[in-house]
Coordinates of C-alpha atoms and ligand atoms in Angstrom, one line a residue:
M1 CA 151.3 19.4 118.5
T2 CA 150.6 21.9 115.3
R3 CA 151.6 21.9 112.2
S4 CA 153.5 25.1 112.8
E5 CA 154.3 24.3 116.2
H6 CA 156.4 21.3 115.4
H7 CA 158.0 23.0 112.4
G8 CA 158.4 26.3 114.1
D9 CA 162.5 26.5 114.2
D10 CA 162.2 25.3 110.7
I11 CA 159.7 27.2 108.4
I12 CA 161.6 29.9 106.1
T13 CA 159.2 32.6 105.3
L14 CA 159.2 34.8 102.0
T15 CA 157.6 37.8 102.6
H16 CA 157.2 40.7 99.0
P17 CA 155.7 43.9 99.4
S18 CA 153.2 43.3 97.3
G19 CA 152.1 41.3 100.2
S20 CA 152.7 37.7 99.1
T21 CA 154.6 35.1 101.6
A22 CA 155.9 31.7 101.0
N23 CA 157.0 29.3 103.8
I24 CA 159.5 26.7 102.4
T25 CA 161.0 23.8 104.8
S26 CA 164.4 22.2 104.6
F27 CA 162.3 19.1 104.6
G28 CA 163.0 18.1 101.1
A29 CA 163.0 21.7 100.4
Q30 CA 159.2 22.0 100.2
V31 CA 157.4 24.7 99.6
L32 CA 154.3 24.5 101.5
S33 CA 151.8 27.4 100.7
W34 CA 152.4 30.3 99.1
I35 CA 149.9 33.2 99.6
D36 CA 149.4 36.0 96.4
A37 CA 149.2 39.6 96.7
E38 CA 144.8 39.2 97.1
G39 CA 145.8 36.8 100.0
R40 CA 144.9 33.8 98.2
E41 CA 146.6 29.9 98.8
R42 CA 147.6 28.7 95.0
L43 CA 148.7 25.5 97.2
Y44 CA 147.2 21.8 98.0
L45 CA 149.1 21.2 101.4
S46 CA 146.8 17.7 103.3
R47 CA 145.8 19.1 106.7
H48 CA 146.8 15.1 107.2
A49 CA 150.4 15.6 105.7
D50 CA 153.1 13.8 107.7
M51 CA 155.1 17.2 108.9
D52 CA 157.7 14.8 111.5
G53 CA 159.7 14.1 109.1
G54 CA 159.1 10.6 108.6
S55 CA 157.6 10.6 105.3
A56 CA 157.4 12.8 102.2
I57 CA 154.8 15.9 102.9
R58 CA 151.7 15.5 101.0
G59 CA 151.7 18.8 99.3
G60 CA 152.2 22.3 98.0
I61 CA 156.0 21.3 95.9
P62 CA 158.3 17.9 96.7
V63 CA 160.8 18.2 94.2
I64 CA 161.9 14.5 92.5
F65 CA 164.8 13.6 91.8
P66 CA 167.3 11.4 90.6
Q67 CA 164.0 9.1 89.5
F68 CA 160.1 10.2 88.7
G69 CA 157.8 7.6 89.9
T70 CA 158.4 4.5 90.7
G71 CA 161.8 2.6 90.1
P72 CA 164.5 0.3 91.6
L73 CA 164.9 3.8 94.1
P74 CA 162.0 4.9 97.1
K75 CA 159.3 6.5 94.9
H76 CA 160.2 10.0 93.7
G77 CA 163.5 9.1 94.7
L78 CA 166.2 10.1 97.4
I79 CA 165.8 14.3 97.9
R80 CA 162.3 15.1 98.9
T81 CA 162.6 13.0 102.6
R82 CA 165.8 14.5 103.3
R83 CA 167.2 17.8 105.3
W84 CA 168.3 20.3 103.1
S85 CA 171.0 23.1 104.4
V86 CA 169.9 26.9 104.0
L87 CA 173.4 28.4 101.6
K88 CA 171.0 31.7 101.6
H89 CA 168.8 33.9 103.2
T90 CA 167.2 37.3 102.4
E91 CA 163.3 38.7 102.1
S92 CA 162.3 37.8 99.4
S93 CA 164.4 34.6 98.6
V94 CA 165.9 31.3 99.7
T95 CA 168.6 29.0 98.5
L96 CA 168.7 24.9 99.8
Q97 CA 171.4 22.7 99.4
I98 CA 171.7 19.1 99.0
S99 CA 174.6 16.7 98.6
D100 CA 174.9 12.8 98.5
D101 CA 176.1 11.0 102.1
D102 CA 176.0 7.8 103.0
V103 CA 172.5 6.8 103.0
T104 CA 171.9 8.4 99.5
R105 CA 175.4 6.7 98.3
A106 CA 174.2 3.2 99.4
L107 CA 170.9 3.4 97.3
W108 CA 172.4 5.2 94.1
P109 CA 175.9 5.6 93.9
Y110 CA 177.0 8.7 93.0
P111 CA 178.4 11.7 94.0
F112 CA 175.7 14.8 93.5
R113 CA 175.5 18.5 94.7
A114 CA 171.7 19.5 94.7
E115 CA 170.6 23.6 94.6
L116 CA 167.0 24.4 95.0
E117 CA 167.0 28.7 95.2
V118 CA 163.1 29.9 95.8
E119 CA 162.6 33.2 94.6
L120 CA 159.1 35.5 95.4
T121 CA 158.6 38.8 93.5
E122 CA 155.6 39.5 92.0
T123 CA 155.6 35.8 90.6
L124 CA 157.7 32.5 92.8
R125 CA 160.1 31.1 90.7
L126 CA 161.7 28.0 91.6
Q127 CA 165.0 27.0 90.7
F128 CA 166.3 23.8 90.8
S129 CA 170.2 22.6 89.5
V130 CA 172.0 19.7 90.0
E131 CA 175.8 19.2 89.9
N132 CA 177.5 15.9 88.8
T133 CA 180.4 15.6 92.3
G134 CA 181.7 12.3 90.6
E135 CA 183.5 10.5 88.3
S136 CA 181.7 9.2 85.6
H137 CA 178.3 10.3 84.0
F138 CA 174.3 9.5 85.8
D139 CA 171.0 9.9 84.4
F140 CA 168.7 10.9 86.5
S141 CA 164.2 11.8 86.2
A142 CA 164.1 15.3 88.1
A143 CA 159.9 17.3 88.6
L144 CA 159.1 20.0 90.2
H145 CA 155.4 18.7 92.2
N146 CA 153.3 21.1 92.2
Y147 CA 150.3 20.5 94.2
F148 CA 148.0 23.5 93.3
A149 CA 145.0 24.0 95.2
V150 CA 141.4 24.2 93.1
D151 CA 138.2 25.1 94.9
S152 CA 137.0 22.9 92.9
V153 CA 138.4 20.3 90.9
E154 CA 134.8 20.0 88.4
V155 CA 135.1 23.6 88.0
A156 CA 138.5 23.6 87.1
S157 CA 140.7 22.9 83.5
V158 CA 143.8 22.6 81.8
L159 CA 144.9 25.0 79.5
G160 CA 148.2 23.9 76.9
L161 CA 148.0 20.4 76.2
G162 CA 145.8 20.0 73.9
G163 CA 146.7 17.4 70.4
L164 CA 149.2 16.2 72.6
E165 CA 150.3 12.8 73.3
Y166 CA 150.6 11.2 76.3
V167 CA 151.3 8.2 78.8
D168 CA 148.1 7.6 80.7
K169 CA 149.1 5.7 83.6
V170 CA 146.1 4.9 85.2
T171 CA 145.3 2.9 82.2
G172 CA 149.0 1.4 82.0
G173 CA 150.3 3.4 80.6
A174 CA 148.4 3.2 77.6
Q175 CA 149.7 6.4 74.5
R176 CA 146.6 8.1 74.0
A177 CA 146.1 12.1 72.4
E178 CA 144.9 14.4 74.0
S179 CA 141.8 15.6 71.8
D180 CA 140.1 18.7 73.3
A181 CA 142.3 22.0 73.7
R182 CA 141.0 22.3 77.5
L183 CA 141.6 18.7 80.0
Q184 CA 138.9 18.6 81.9
V185 CA 140.0 16.5 85.2
V186 CA 136.8 14.2 85.8
S187 CA 138.3 11.0 87.2
Q188 CA 141.7 9.3 88.2
T189 CA 144.6 11.4 85.8
D190 CA 148.1 10.6 86.2
R191 CA 149.4 11.4 82.7
I192 CA 152.9 12.7 81.3
Y193 CA 152.6 14.2 78.2
P194 CA 156.6 14.3 76.9
A195 CA 157.7 17.9 75.4
G196 CA 155.1 19.9 75.6
P197 CA 154.4 23.4 75.8
R198 CA 156.5 26.3 77.9
Q199 CA 153.2 27.7 80.1
V200 CA 150.3 25.3 81.1
S201 CA 147.9 26.9 83.0
I202 CA 144.8 26.3 85.5
Q203 CA 141.9 28.3 84.3
N204 CA 139.1 28.5 87.3
A205 CA 141.9 27.8 90.1
V206 CA 140.8 30.1 92.7
G207 CA 137.3 31.9 92.1
T208 CA 138.2 33.1 89.0
S209 CA 141.8 33.6 89.1
S210 CA 144.4 30.8 86.7
T211 CA 147.9 29.8 88.0
A212 CA 149.8 29.6 85.4
I213 CA 153.3 27.6 85.0
A214 CA 155.4 27.8 82.7
T215 CA 159.2 26.1 82.0
S216 CA 161.8 26.3 79.2
D217 CA 164.0 23.5 81.0
F218 CA 161.9 20.4 81.9
G219 CA 160.2 19.8 79.0
D220 CA 157.1 17.2 79.6
W221 CA 154.1 17.7 82.1
V222 CA 152.9 15.5 84.7
V223 CA 148.5 16.4 85.3
W224 CA 147.7 14.5 88.5
N225 CA 144.9 13.9 91.1
P226 CA 143.2 10.6 92.5
W227 CA 140.0 10.9 92.7
L228 CA 138.3 9.9 95.7
D229 CA 138.8 6.1 95.3
G230 CA 142.5 7.2 95.1
S231 CA 142.8 10.0 98.1
T232 CA 140.5 7.1 100.0
A233 CA 143.9 5.1 100.1
L234 CA 145.8 7.2 100.8
A235 CA 146.3 7.7 104.8
D236 CA 148.0 11.3 104.6
M237 CA 144.9 12.5 102.3
E238 CA 141.0 13.4 103.0
P239 CA 139.3 11.7 101.1
S240 CA 137.3 14.4 99.5
D241 CA 140.1 17.0 99.1
Y242 CA 140.9 15.0 95.7
R243 CA 138.2 18.1 95.1
H244 CA 140.3 20.9 95.7
M245 CA 143.8 20.1 94.4
L246 CA 145.5 19.5 91.5
C247 CA 149.3 18.0 90.4
V248 CA 150.7 19.8 87.1
E249 CA 153.8 19.3 87.4
A250 CA 157.3 20.5 85.7
A251 CA 158.8 17.9 84.5
R252 CA 161.8 15.6 82.9
V253 CA 161.0 12.1 82.5
A254 CA 160.6 10.9 79.6
E255 CA 163.7 11.3 78.2
P256 CA 166.1 11.2 81.0
V257 CA 168.7 13.9 81.5
R258 CA 173.1 12.7 81.3
L259 CA 175.3 14.6 83.1
A260 CA 178.6 14.2 82.5
P261 CA 181.0 14.6 85.6
K262 CA 181.3 18.3 86.3
E263 CA 178.0 19.1 84.3
V264 CA 175.8 20.9 85.7
W265 CA 172.2 20.8 84.6
I266 CA 168.9 23.7 85.7
G267 CA 166.1 23.3 85.8
A268 CA 162.9 26.5 86.6
E269 CA 159.9 26.9 86.9
V270 CA 157.5 30.5 86.9
I271 CA 154.1 30.3 88.4
S272 CA 151.9 33.1 88.0
V273 CA 148.4 34.0 89.3
S274 CA 146.3 36.2 86.3
Ligands
TA6_301 O1 153.0 12.6 89.6 C1 152.5 11.9 89.5 C2 152.9 10.5 90.7 O2 153.6 10.2 90.0 C3 151.5 9.5 90.7 O3 151.6 8.3 89.9 C4 151.0 9.6 92.0 O4 150.9 8.5 93.0 C5 151.4 11.0 93.1 O5 152.7 10.9 91.3 C6 152.4 10.6 94.3 O6 153.3 9.9 94.9 P1 152.9 9.6 96.4 O7 154.7 8.9 96.4 O8 153.7 11.8 96.8 O9 152.0 9.8 96.5

């Protein structure tokens, strides 16, 4: 069964008069594809991704909540592997929602309601919101784990993180400073940049075009590429595909958010091409 046949009923397609399109699955409310107005795919999706709803989908834009990375909960939290429901759907936008249930409460005892709005204009805009529907506060981390398509990771570079301190997860969490204005990924890379700038971009992402990500809510940035050894170790990724993807993620991980009862937290990102 091919991916599209399997998820045929489940894929929500957004279209825009410019000719751009986006596909979203209700499994994890994950954006799987964004084709720009020039017909170029801007997101990476592994051809070996598990699309059967059994595990996380490798690629697109996984939504991470309430835990980023490893910890007491399943890696990257609870909602990237759950089915969401569609609240609203127009030609160019969709809003999906998910709430706590027996499965989430067995792992994390907090009532919540989360929404993801995906809007296709000249840009792709994602707005993630979380409401605390319980009686006590909770703390959470969150991220939009963007897997961007790059023609070649050796040619692409990340602009906007120069001079910043980062946590280097590849060397066990060492604190380092980014010395170059332009980050060239040349080996396994897994970094958290706390309190980064509003916008970061990938230069020469697809051809000579750049992919830019802007957010004023998330605050932190994560840059990840598994390189050859890391991608070889992943069952759901072609080893050589590390060359064709680069994760640049809008994240809130350095300082978790504390959400009081009835409070809502909103984190949005706008992805554009230039
Ligand atoms: O965002 C980077 C990261 O946390 C890496 O440490 C790497 O493990 C990646 O996410 C992918 O995680 P996954 O659970 O999807 O294999």
